[in-house]
Amino acid sequence: MNTSALPSQAAWLWRTATLLFAGALIVRVFAVTATGFDGLYGQDAYAYFDQAMALRATLLQGIPAPPGFHWPQGYPALVALMSLAVGGVPIAAQLVSLVMGSLVAPLTYLVGRKLLPSGGDGAAILAAVLTAIGGQAVLSSIVSMSDATALALILLSMWTALEFATTPRRRCLLALAVVFGCAAVATRWASILVAPALAVPALRGLAYGRRLRHIFPALLAAALGSGAVLFTLFHNQAFDLMGYFRNWNLLNAVWGPIPEIPAGTLSAKAPGLLYYLAPLYHPAFLGPLLGPLAGWGLWRLWRDNEPYRSLTLVLWAGVPFFFFVGLPLRNLRFCLTNAVPFILLAAWGAWILLPRPFLGKAIRVVIGLSLALIVAWGARRIESFTSAARAIIHTVHSVEALVPAHAIVLTFEITQTFEHHSDLQTFELFDQNEATLGMLIKGGRPVFLLTQPDDVIARWQNQAPGINTRWLEDHGSLQEIEAWGLYTLRRFEEHCVHQAGFPRAEAAS
């Protein structure tokens, strides 16, 4: 064995990982600077940021964080720590996502080197590049959400578990794998779906090492410490985790229409079985040309007698896929949990075909076209996403300029944006009922409703937004004031009460 080659090999490994991290970070920073996006949008990102600021107040002033947060608090905890350095501003949350999202590319490379057979370094680099430029991975890295952070922690756990499988005497690696895995679950609960895949290299290392009595203390300490952290993070959580299991139905895998999803979209039309195979065909991940090569890559692994690698990749891709297809939910960001094994298999499938004279040329064209398609889709998606976020903020400012300062505004899905960008008192329509609506309209203050009427009718007719809208219509009238894109501002007027000064708008801006 040539031991002199080891230092240069290690230097090459870390140099490549560093370059991949730098490249991924440049892509993400460019996306932020080009769009001016601060990471906050919708409801969830604001909720994460608010929780992080509550945890920051706990750290600095000892003020207990309010109960009722809906998700695991790992990501808000990291944002709170970052805010100690940069201040309690939105960039604190975005920085966490940027850094952790940029780590996905080098970690994909490190995991790929371990999971792919000898000679697979090129395939691992290709897979890392795909995660560095992939539209969904980039988008999740610039928003203040937990997805990119959870994926980075999953990859850290997988990498340390794979290292343990090949060097079982380094028992601290298994403890680190447990810690990183628990941290991933504490960041995003769906990360627990990767546990069966993580168990494969862990059990392999234990079987080869045969030193369980030495490993057990470190493993027990890691499990107890991580369990305590998980219990603390999940205890008294308002989020109903079991609700997902109650709503899970395998029929969703073959049944497309989902009422809570906008009609006419792929999300609404496609059954879960097709939708959650998106990493294999959607340009947010691999695209339709490169994706099918994942099947070839898996077959070659199995044919070449690589059951350990095959089983790890299949469990990593398959267990989350099986769970997601049964949910009455469709979201591309869910696919991040198990996108990496699909990407690794496709990269391996392409890589082993490159040496072939005719097929190699075709594969080079496929890779080039796929990279171009992925970049083009990602740029367009990020621009449309951030433009929509800016449009909502513009709507908030327009409403604030139009209605009286003492008015009450009922909103749906953008209430958090109002709370951060206006001084108006707003209430989430989803959280109201007959009693609370009655108190609001009897309070003597003007009441306005800002929603997407067509969306409420199509998706929420028999749920709180639709029910509450009909209640307002039954107890008065909703006079249209102005419209901005899909959002319409209406003023509630009780029967026989005519308000002046707010003529019906003739055009939408």
Short mmCIF file of C-alpha atoms in Angstrom, two decimals:
data_model
loop_
_atom_site.label_atom_id
_atom_site.label_comp_id
_atom_site.label_asym_id
_atom_site.label_seq_id
_atom_site.Cartn_x
_atom_site.Cartn_y
_atom_site.Cartn_z
CA MET A 1 0.00 0.00 0.00
CA ASN A 2 1.36 3.41 -1.00
CA THR A 3 0.81 5.47 2.15
CA SER A 4 2.45 8.53 0.59
CA ALA A 5 -0.58 8.88 -1.66
CA LEU A 6 -2.96 9.26 1.27
CA PRO A 7 -2.15 12.90 2.15
CA SER A 8 -2.50 14.00 -1.48
CA GLN A 9 -5.75 12.05 -1.78
CA ALA A 10 -7.12 13.71 1.36
CA ALA A 11 -5.98 17.12 0.10
CA TRP A 12 -7.76 16.51 -3.22
CA LEU A 13 -10.89 15.40 -1.37
CA TRP A 14 -11.15 18.50 0.80
CA ARG A 15 -10.08 20.84 -1.99
CA THR A 16 -12.89 19.50 -4.17
CA ALA A 17 -15.41 19.76 -1.31
CA THR A 18 -14.33 23.34 -0.61
CA LEU A 19 -14.68 24.33 -4.27
CA LEU A 20 -18.14 22.77 -4.42
CA PHE A 21 -19.19 24.67 -1.31
CA ALA A 22 -17.84 27.93 -2.70
CA GLY A 23 -19.56 27.38 -6.04
CA ALA A 24 -22.89 26.53 -4.43
CA LEU A 25 -22.62 29.56 -2.15
CA ILE A 26 -21.88 31.86 -5.10
CA VAL A 27 -24.98 30.59 -6.93
CA ARG A 28 -27.15 31.23 -3.89
CA VAL A 29 -25.70 34.64 -3.04
CA PHE A 30 -26.19 35.68 -6.67
CA ALA A 31 -29.84 34.60 -6.49
CA VAL A 32 -30.33 36.72 -3.36
CA THR A 33 -28.56 39.81 -4.68
CA ALA A 34 -30.24 39.59 -8.10
CA THR A 35 -33.74 39.40 -6.64
CA GLY A 36 -33.33 41.39 -3.42
CA PHE A 37 -35.25 38.64 -1.62
CA ASP A 38 -34.91 38.61 2.18
CA GLY A 39 -36.06 35.02 2.70
CA LEU A 40 -39.50 35.79 4.17
CA TYR A 41 -42.72 34.90 2.36
CA GLY A 42 -46.16 33.39 2.94
CA GLN A 43 -46.91 32.25 6.47
CA ASP A 44 -44.38 29.56 7.40
CA ALA A 45 -41.16 31.54 6.87
CA TYR A 46 -42.45 34.37 9.04
CA ALA A 47 -43.50 31.87 11.70
CA TYR A 48 -39.99 30.38 11.75
CA PHE A 49 -38.42 33.83 12.02
CA ASP A 50 -40.79 34.95 14.79
CA GLN A 51 -40.03 31.80 16.77
CA ALA A 52 -36.31 32.38 16.32
CA MET A 53 -36.67 35.91 17.66
CA ALA A 54 -38.62 34.55 20.64
CA LEU A 55 -35.77 32.11 21.34
CA ARG A 56 -33.31 34.98 20.97
CA ALA A 57 -35.22 36.92 23.61
CA THR A 58 -35.01 33.85 25.83
CA LEU A 59 -31.24 33.71 25.41
CA LEU A 60 -30.66 37.43 25.94
CA GLN A 61 -33.35 38.39 28.44
CA GLY A 62 -34.66 35.15 29.88
CA ILE A 63 -38.13 35.75 28.43
CA PRO A 64 -39.83 32.36 27.91
CA ALA A 65 -40.70 31.62 24.30
CA PRO A 66 -44.48 31.56 23.77
CA PRO A 67 -46.02 28.09 23.35
CA GLY A 68 -47.85 27.05 20.25
CA PHE A 69 -45.09 26.80 17.63
CA HIS A 70 -46.13 24.27 15.01
CA TRP A 71 -42.84 22.70 13.92
CA PRO A 72 -39.59 21.33 15.35
CA GLN A 73 -37.47 24.11 16.75
CA GLY A 74 -34.05 23.08 15.46
CA TYR A 75 -34.04 25.62 12.64
CA PRO A 76 -35.33 28.53 14.78
CA ALA A 77 -32.69 27.61 17.37
CA LEU A 78 -29.92 27.92 14.74
CA VAL A 79 -31.39 31.23 13.56
CA ALA A 80 -31.49 32.49 17.14
CA LEU A 81 -27.79 31.66 17.52
CA MET A 82 -26.99 33.36 14.21
CA SER A 83 -28.94 36.43 15.32
CA LEU A 84 -26.59 36.83 18.27
CA ALA A 85 -23.88 37.63 15.71
CA VAL A 86 -25.80 39.60 13.06
CA GLY A 87 -28.77 40.93 15.04
CA GLY A 88 -32.47 40.15 15.11
CA VAL A 89 -33.01 40.81 11.42
CA PRO A 90 -34.30 38.61 8.56
CA ILE A 91 -30.77 38.10 7.20
CA ALA A 92 -30.05 35.94 10.27
CA ALA A 93 -32.55 33.33 9.09
CA GLN A 94 -31.50 33.59 5.47
CA LEU A 95 -27.82 33.18 6.37
CA VAL A 96 -28.55 29.87 8.10
CA SER A 97 -30.36 28.62 5.00
CA LEU A 98 -27.62 29.93 2.68
CA VAL A 99 -24.77 28.28 4.55
CA MET A 100 -26.53 24.98 5.23
CA GLY A 101 -27.93 24.84 1.70
CA SER A 102 -24.46 25.44 0.26
CA LEU A 103 -23.12 22.54 2.33
CA VAL A 104 -25.45 20.16 0.49
CA ALA A 105 -23.22 20.07 -2.61
CA PRO A 106 -19.92 19.09 -0.91
CA LEU A 107 -21.74 16.67 1.39
CA THR A 108 -23.39 15.05 -1.63
CA TYR A 109 -19.90 14.60 -3.07
CA LEU A 110 -18.56 13.06 0.15
CA VAL A 111 -21.57 10.74 0.47
CA GLY A 112 -21.33 9.82 -3.22
CA ARG A 113 -17.69 8.80 -2.87
CA LYS A 114 -18.73 6.38 -0.14
CA LEU A 115 -21.92 5.05 -1.71
CA LEU A 116 -20.75 4.68 -5.31
CA PRO A 117 -18.26 1.97 -6.31
CA SER A 118 -14.56 2.57 -6.85
CA GLY A 119 -14.00 4.98 -9.71
CA GLY A 120 -17.18 6.88 -8.95
CA ASP A 121 -15.54 10.17 -7.98
CA GLY A 122 -16.60 11.77 -11.25
CA ALA A 123 -20.19 10.68 -10.72
CA ALA A 124 -20.09 12.06 -7.18
CA ILE A 125 -18.86 15.42 -8.51
CA LEU A 126 -21.62 15.46 -11.14
CA ALA A 127 -24.22 14.73 -8.47
CA ALA A 128 -22.79 17.51 -6.30
CA VAL A 129 -22.95 19.99 -9.19
CA LEU A 130 -26.58 19.04 -9.77
CA THR A 131 -27.43 19.81 -6.14
CA ALA A 132 -25.43 23.05 -6.34
CA ILE A 133 -27.45 24.42 -9.27
CA GLY A 134 -30.77 22.57 -8.89
CA GLY A 135 -33.68 24.99 -8.78
CA GLN A 136 -35.45 23.52 -5.77
CA ALA A 137 -32.22 23.17 -3.80
CA VAL A 138 -31.27 26.79 -4.54
CA LEU A 139 -34.76 28.09 -3.75
CA SER A 140 -34.84 26.23 -0.44
CA SER A 141 -31.43 27.74 0.37
CA ILE A 142 -32.58 31.35 0.02
CA VAL A 143 -35.86 31.11 1.93
CA SER A 144 -36.14 31.18 5.71
CA MET A 145 -37.36 27.61 6.00
CA SER A 146 -35.95 24.41 7.47
CA ASP A 147 -35.72 22.23 4.34
CA ALA A 148 -32.14 22.98 3.23
CA THR A 149 -30.84 22.84 6.80
CA ALA A 150 -32.51 19.48 7.41
CA LEU A 151 -31.09 18.07 4.17
CA ALA A 152 -27.56 19.16 5.11
CA LEU A 153 -27.93 17.46 8.50
CA ILE A 154 -29.25 14.28 6.86
CA LEU A 155 -26.19 14.24 4.61
CA LEU A 156 -23.87 14.82 7.57
CA SER A 157 -25.49 11.89 9.36
CA MET A 158 -25.23 9.68 6.28
CA TRP A 159 -21.60 10.60 5.66
CA THR A 160 -20.50 9.86 9.23
CA ALA A 161 -22.47 6.59 9.19
CA LEU A 162 -20.75 5.59 5.93
CA GLU A 163 -17.36 6.51 7.38
CA PHE A 164 -18.13 4.31 10.38
CA ALA A 165 -19.06 1.44 8.05
CA THR A 166 -15.55 1.47 6.58
CA THR A 167 -13.63 2.38 9.77
CA PRO A 168 -15.67 0.78 12.58
CA ARG A 169 -12.90 1.19 15.15
CA ARG A 170 -13.54 4.94 15.13
CA ARG A 171 -16.55 4.55 17.38
CA CYS A 172 -17.09 8.32 17.71
CA LEU A 173 -18.33 8.31 14.10
CA LEU A 174 -21.42 6.30 14.99
CA ALA A 175 -22.16 8.66 17.86
CA LEU A 176 -21.82 11.62 15.48
CA ALA A 177 -24.14 9.94 12.98
CA VAL A 178 -26.78 9.60 15.70
CA VAL A 179 -26.34 13.21 16.81
CA PHE A 180 -26.60 14.59 13.25
CA GLY A 181 -29.59 12.36 12.52
CA CYS A 182 -31.43 13.56 15.61
CA ALA A 183 -30.53 17.14 14.73
CA ALA A 184 -32.09 16.61 11.30
CA VAL A 185 -35.31 15.33 12.88
CA ALA A 186 -35.25 18.25 15.32
CA THR A 187 -35.09 20.52 12.28
CA ARG A 188 -37.67 18.79 10.10
CA TRP A 189 -39.61 15.80 11.34
CA ALA A 190 -39.72 14.10 7.90
CA SER A 191 -35.97 13.49 8.25
CA ILE A 192 -36.82 10.47 10.40
CA LEU A 193 -37.89 8.71 7.20
CA VAL A 194 -34.20 8.38 6.29
CA ALA A 195 -33.49 6.35 9.46
CA PRO A 196 -33.82 2.92 7.76
CA ALA A 197 -31.21 3.94 5.19
CA LEU A 198 -28.88 5.23 7.91
CA ALA A 199 -29.22 1.93 9.75
CA VAL A 200 -27.62 -0.01 6.87
CA PRO A 201 -24.09 1.45 7.13
CA ALA A 202 -24.37 1.61 10.91
CA LEU A 203 -25.17 -2.11 11.16
CA ARG A 204 -22.48 -2.92 8.63
CA GLY A 205 -19.89 -1.11 10.71
CA LEU A 206 -21.05 -2.87 13.87
CA ALA A 207 -20.89 -6.25 12.14
CA TYR A 208 -17.40 -5.68 10.78
CA GLY A 209 -16.03 -3.98 13.86
CA ARG A 210 -17.16 -6.58 16.39
CA ARG A 211 -16.32 -4.16 19.17
CA LEU A 212 -19.82 -3.40 20.37
CA ARG A 213 -18.78 -3.23 24.01
CA HIS A 214 -16.44 -0.35 23.18
CA ILE A 215 -18.91 1.42 20.89
CA PHE A 216 -21.93 1.03 23.14
CA PRO A 217 -21.01 3.74 25.72
CA ALA A 218 -20.47 6.38 23.04
CA LEU A 219 -23.63 5.32 21.21
CA LEU A 220 -25.68 5.34 24.42
CA ALA A 221 -24.42 8.80 25.38
CA ALA A 222 -25.24 10.14 21.91
CA ALA A 223 -28.69 8.55 21.94
CA LEU A 224 -29.54 9.84 25.42
CA GLY A 225 -28.29 13.35 24.67
CA SER A 226 -30.05 13.51 21.32
CA GLY A 227 -33.21 12.03 22.82
CA ALA A 228 -33.24 14.70 25.49
CA VAL A 229 -32.85 17.40 22.84
CA LEU A 230 -35.61 15.89 20.71
CA PHE A 231 -37.95 15.63 23.70
CA THR A 232 -37.30 19.25 24.60
CA LEU A 233 -37.85 20.45 21.05
CA PHE A 234 -41.03 18.46 20.49
CA HIS A 235 -42.55 18.73 23.97
CA ASN A 236 -45.71 20.85 24.11
CA GLN A 237 -45.48 21.39 20.38
CA ALA A 238 -48.70 22.70 18.86
CA PHE A 239 -48.08 20.83 15.61
CA ASP A 240 -50.19 17.69 15.35
CA LEU A 241 -47.61 15.23 14.03
CA MET A 242 -50.06 12.34 14.12
CA GLY A 243 -52.39 14.31 11.88
CA TYR A 244 -50.22 13.33 8.93
CA PHE A 245 -50.63 9.66 9.77
CA ARG A 246 -54.39 10.03 10.24
CA ASN A 247 -54.68 11.68 6.82
CA TRP A 248 -52.33 9.21 5.13
CA ASN A 249 -54.07 7.00 2.59
CA LEU A 250 -52.42 4.84 -0.04
CA LEU A 251 -55.23 5.78 -2.44
CA ASN A 252 -53.63 9.23 -2.68
CA ALA A 253 -50.82 7.51 -4.56
CA VAL A 254 -53.13 6.76 -7.49
CA TRP A 255 -55.78 9.46 -7.05
CA GLY A 256 -54.90 12.87 -8.40
CA PRO A 257 -57.41 15.56 -7.39
CA ILE A 258 -56.56 17.23 -4.06
CA PRO A 259 -59.12 19.91 -3.07
CA GLU A 260 -56.62 22.02 -1.09
CA ILE A 261 -54.31 22.42 -4.11
CA PRO A 262 -54.93 24.99 -6.89
CA ALA A 263 -56.87 23.40 -9.72
CA GLY A 264 -55.16 23.02 -13.07
CA THR A 265 -51.65 22.54 -11.66
CA LEU A 266 -49.48 19.44 -11.80
CA SER A 267 -49.82 19.26 -8.03
CA ALA A 268 -53.59 18.89 -8.31
CA LYS A 269 -53.74 16.62 -11.34
CA ALA A 270 -50.91 14.18 -10.71
CA PRO A 271 -51.43 11.25 -8.35
CA GLY A 272 -48.88 11.02 -5.57
CA LEU A 273 -47.13 8.09 -7.24
CA LEU A 274 -46.26 10.29 -10.21
CA TYR A 275 -45.81 13.58 -8.41
CA TYR A 276 -43.24 12.37 -5.89
CA LEU A 277 -41.13 10.80 -8.62
CA ALA A 278 -40.38 14.41 -9.57
CA PRO A 279 -36.62 14.06 -8.90
CA LEU A 280 -36.51 11.71 -11.91
CA TYR A 281 -38.20 14.01 -14.44
CA HIS A 282 -38.70 17.52 -13.09
CA PRO A 283 -36.10 20.19 -14.03
CA ALA A 284 -36.09 21.26 -10.40
CA PHE A 285 -33.87 18.20 -9.83
CA LEU A 286 -32.64 16.09 -12.78
CA GLY A 287 -34.92 16.83 -15.71
CA PRO A 288 -36.52 14.35 -18.13
CA LEU A 289 -33.27 13.44 -19.96
CA LEU A 290 -30.94 12.67 -17.07
CA GLY A 291 -33.49 11.29 -14.60
CA PRO A 292 -34.21 7.95 -16.33
CA LEU A 293 -30.52 7.05 -16.04
CA ALA A 294 -31.10 6.50 -12.31
CA GLY A 295 -32.71 3.17 -13.19
CA TRP A 296 -29.64 2.16 -15.17
CA GLY A 297 -27.36 3.21 -12.33
CA LEU A 298 -29.31 1.14 -9.80
CA TRP A 299 -29.37 -1.91 -12.06
CA ARG A 300 -25.60 -1.72 -12.57
CA LEU A 301 -25.01 -1.47 -8.83
CA TRP A 302 -27.10 -4.57 -8.28
CA ARG A 303 -25.58 -6.45 -11.20
CA ASP A 304 -22.06 -5.62 -10.01
CA ASN A 305 -22.84 -7.24 -6.65
CA GLU A 306 -23.11 -4.06 -4.60
CA PRO A 307 -26.06 -4.99 -2.32
CA TYR A 308 -24.86 -2.79 0.56
CA ARG A 309 -24.77 0.33 -1.59
CA SER A 310 -27.95 -0.60 -3.45
CA LEU A 311 -29.92 -1.23 -0.26
CA THR A 312 -28.81 2.06 1.31
CA LEU A 313 -29.80 4.07 -1.77
CA VAL A 314 -33.10 2.22 -2.27
CA LEU A 315 -34.16 2.70 1.36
CA TRP A 316 -33.12 6.36 1.28
CA ALA A 317 -35.15 7.00 -1.84
CA GLY A 318 -37.98 4.55 -1.21
CA VAL A 319 -39.11 4.99 2.40
CA PRO A 320 -39.79 8.77 2.16
CA PHE A 321 -41.33 8.22 -1.27
CA PHE A 322 -43.74 5.60 0.08
CA PHE A 323 -44.82 7.92 2.87
CA PHE A 324 -45.17 11.05 0.74
CA VAL A 325 -47.31 9.41 -1.95
CA GLY A 326 -49.99 8.64 0.64
CA LEU A 327 -50.28 12.21 1.90
CA PRO A 328 -53.06 14.51 0.67
CA LEU A 329 -50.31 17.07 0.04
CA ARG A 330 -48.17 17.98 -2.94
CA ASN A 331 -45.02 20.07 -2.61
CA LEU A 332 -41.74 19.83 -4.50
CA ARG A 333 -39.76 20.82 -1.44
CA PHE A 334 -40.81 17.54 0.21
CA CYS A 335 -38.76 15.77 -2.46
CA LEU A 336 -35.55 17.24 -1.03
CA THR A 337 -35.66 14.59 1.70
CA ASN A 338 -34.90 11.82 -0.79
CA ALA A 339 -33.69 13.63 -3.91
CA VAL A 340 -29.98 12.95 -3.31
CA PRO A 341 -30.13 9.15 -3.81
CA PHE A 342 -32.01 9.65 -7.10
CA ILE A 343 -29.38 12.18 -8.18
CA LEU A 344 -26.50 9.89 -7.18
CA LEU A 345 -28.00 6.96 -9.10
CA ALA A 346 -28.58 9.08 -12.22
CA ALA A 347 -25.05 10.48 -12.04
CA TRP A 348 -23.64 6.95 -11.69
CA GLY A 349 -25.78 5.71 -14.57
CA ALA A 350 -24.45 8.50 -16.79
CA TRP A 351 -20.85 8.13 -15.64
CA ILE A 352 -20.52 4.44 -16.44
CA LEU A 353 -21.83 5.06 -19.98
CA LEU A 354 -19.34 7.83 -20.78
CA PRO A 355 -16.46 5.51 -21.80
CA ARG A 356 -18.57 3.83 -24.50
CA PRO A 357 -17.74 5.23 -27.96
CA PHE A 358 -21.20 6.06 -29.29
CA LEU A 359 -23.22 6.22 -26.07
CA GLY A 360 -20.56 8.38 -24.43
CA LYS A 361 -21.15 11.20 -26.93
CA ALA A 362 -24.91 10.96 -26.44
CA ILE A 363 -24.52 11.02 -22.65
CA ARG A 364 -22.36 14.14 -22.86
CA VAL A 365 -25.12 15.83 -24.85
CA VAL A 366 -27.71 14.64 -22.32
CA ILE A 367 -25.66 16.01 -19.42
CA GLY A 368 -25.11 19.35 -21.16
CA LEU A 369 -28.77 19.77 -22.13
CA SER A 370 -29.91 18.72 -18.66
CA LEU A 371 -27.63 21.22 -16.94
CA ALA A 372 -28.88 23.99 -19.24
CA LEU A 373 -32.52 23.03 -18.62
CA ILE A 374 -31.99 22.86 -14.85
CA VAL A 375 -30.34 26.29 -14.75
CA ALA A 376 -33.01 27.85 -17.00
CA TRP A 377 -35.89 26.42 -14.98
CA GLY A 378 -34.26 27.39 -11.70
CA ALA A 379 -33.66 30.98 -12.80
CA ARG A 380 -37.24 31.34 -14.00
CA ARG A 381 -38.69 29.71 -10.89
CA ILE A 382 -36.67 31.83 -8.48
CA GLU A 383 -37.59 35.02 -10.34
CA SER A 384 -41.32 34.17 -10.37
CA PHE A 385 -41.24 33.11 -6.71
CA THR A 386 -39.49 36.24 -5.48
CA SER A 387 -41.65 38.46 -7.71
CA ALA A 388 -44.75 36.94 -6.12
CA ALA A 389 -43.30 37.63 -2.67
CA ARG A 390 -42.64 41.27 -3.61
CA ALA A 391 -46.14 41.59 -5.07
CA ILE A 392 -47.67 40.49 -1.78
CA ILE A 393 -45.66 43.09 0.13
CA HIS A 394 -46.81 45.69 -2.41
CA THR A 395 -50.40 44.60 -1.79
CA VAL A 396 -49.92 44.99 1.97
CA HIS A 397 -48.60 48.53 1.57
CA SER A 398 -51.40 49.39 -0.85
CA VAL A 399 -54.06 48.15 1.56
CA GLU A 400 -52.48 50.08 4.42
CA ALA A 401 -52.60 53.27 2.35
CA LEU A 402 -56.22 52.68 1.36
CA VAL A 403 -58.05 51.72 4.55
CA PRO A 404 -58.45 53.73 7.79
CA ALA A 405 -55.69 53.26 10.34
CA HIS A 406 -58.17 51.91 12.90
CA ALA A 407 -59.64 49.33 10.51
CA ILE A 408 -59.66 45.58 11.03
CA VAL A 409 -58.43 43.47 8.12
CA LEU A 410 -59.32 39.80 7.79
CA THR A 411 -56.75 38.03 5.61
CA PHE A 412 -55.99 34.52 4.49
CA GLU A 413 -52.48 33.08 4.00
CA ILE A 414 -50.72 36.48 4.15
CA THR A 415 -51.54 37.51 7.72
CA GLN A 416 -47.92 37.18 8.82
CA THR A 417 -46.83 39.49 6.01
CA PHE A 418 -49.24 42.13 7.29
CA GLU A 419 -47.93 41.76 10.82
CA HIS A 420 -44.37 42.40 9.64
CA HIS A 421 -45.00 45.09 7.02
CA SER A 422 -47.94 47.14 8.27
CA ASP A 423 -49.43 48.65 11.42
CA LEU A 424 -52.97 47.49 10.64
CA GLN A 425 -54.66 45.07 12.99
CA THR A 426 -55.10 41.85 11.06
CA PHE A 427 -56.79 38.55 11.83
CA GLU A 428 -56.29 35.22 10.08
CA LEU A 429 -59.57 34.21 8.44
CA PHE A 430 -58.77 30.51 8.88
CA ASP A 431 -58.75 30.90 12.68
CA GLN A 432 -62.13 32.63 12.98
CA ASN A 433 -65.59 31.30 13.78
CA GLU A 434 -69.11 32.72 14.17
CA ALA A 435 -68.43 34.03 17.66
CA THR A 436 -65.18 35.82 16.84
CA LEU A 437 -66.55 37.25 13.60
CA GLY A 438 -69.61 38.52 15.47
CA MET A 439 -67.42 40.34 17.98
CA LEU A 440 -65.33 41.89 15.21
CA ILE A 441 -68.24 43.32 13.24
CA LYS A 442 -69.99 44.59 16.40
CA GLY A 443 -66.90 46.41 17.62
CA GLY A 444 -67.68 49.64 15.79
CA ARG A 445 -64.56 49.54 13.62
CA PRO A 446 -64.59 49.15 9.83
CA VAL A 447 -63.93 45.55 8.79
CA PHE A 448 -62.21 44.60 5.54
CA LEU A 449 -61.62 41.22 3.92
CA LEU A 450 -58.54 40.58 1.75
CA THR A 451 -58.50 37.17 0.06
CA GLN A 452 -58.30 35.47 -3.32
CA PRO A 453 -62.05 34.92 -3.82
CA ASP A 454 -61.74 32.39 -6.65
CA ASP A 455 -59.18 30.39 -4.69
CA VAL A 456 -61.38 30.33 -1.59
CA ILE A 457 -64.33 29.06 -3.63
CA ALA A 458 -62.28 26.44 -5.47
CA ARG A 459 -60.22 25.06 -2.60
CA TRP A 460 -61.66 26.13 0.74
CA GLN A 461 -65.40 26.22 0.15
CA ASN A 462 -66.21 23.75 2.94
CA GLN A 463 -63.45 24.78 5.32
CA ALA A 464 -62.96 27.78 7.59
CA PRO A 465 -62.06 30.35 4.87
CA GLY A 466 -65.10 29.51 2.76
CA ILE A 467 -67.45 29.09 5.72
CA ASN A 468 -66.38 32.39 7.28
CA THR A 469 -66.67 34.24 3.97
CA ARG A 470 -70.24 32.97 3.54
CA TRP A 471 -71.02 33.99 7.13
CA LEU A 472 -69.96 37.55 6.36
CA GLU A 473 -72.06 37.54 3.19
CA ASP A 474 -75.08 36.22 5.12
CA HIS A 475 -74.78 38.93 7.78
CA GLY A 476 -74.09 41.81 5.45
CA SER A 477 -72.46 42.52 2.13
CA LEU A 478 -68.89 42.53 0.90
CA GLN A 479 -68.28 45.60 -1.24
CA GLU A 480 -65.25 45.35 -3.54
CA ILE A 481 -62.80 48.21 -3.05
CA GLU A 482 -59.71 47.30 -5.04
CA ALA A 483 -57.85 44.33 -6.48
CA TRP A 484 -54.17 43.52 -6.83
CA GLY A 485 -53.52 40.49 -8.99
CA LEU A 486 -55.52 37.63 -7.48
CA TYR A 487 -56.13 39.45 -4.19
CA THR A 488 -59.31 41.47 -3.74
CA LEU A 489 -60.02 43.91 -0.91
CA ARG A 490 -63.66 44.03 0.17
CA ARG A 491 -65.36 46.05 2.89
CA PHE A 492 -67.94 44.39 5.10
CA GLU A 493 -71.16 46.36 5.41
CA GLU A 494 -74.01 45.26 7.61
CA HIS A 495 -77.45 45.12 6.03
CA CYS A 496 -79.04 48.56 5.56
CA VAL A 497 -75.74 50.30 6.35
CA HIS A 498 -74.18 52.26 3.48
CA GLN A 499 -70.61 53.39 3.78
CA ALA A 500 -69.26 56.31 1.81
CA GLY A 501 -65.81 57.08 0.60
CA PHE A 502 -64.95 53.63 -0.74
CA PRO A 503 -66.37 53.36 -4.26
CA ARG A 504 -66.26 50.03 -5.98
CA ALA A 505 -62.99 49.69 -7.88
CA GLU A 506 -63.29 49.51 -11.65
CA ALA A 507 -59.83 48.16 -12.37
CA ALA A 508 -57.18 46.10 -10.74
CA SER A 509 -53.61 47.12 -10.45
#
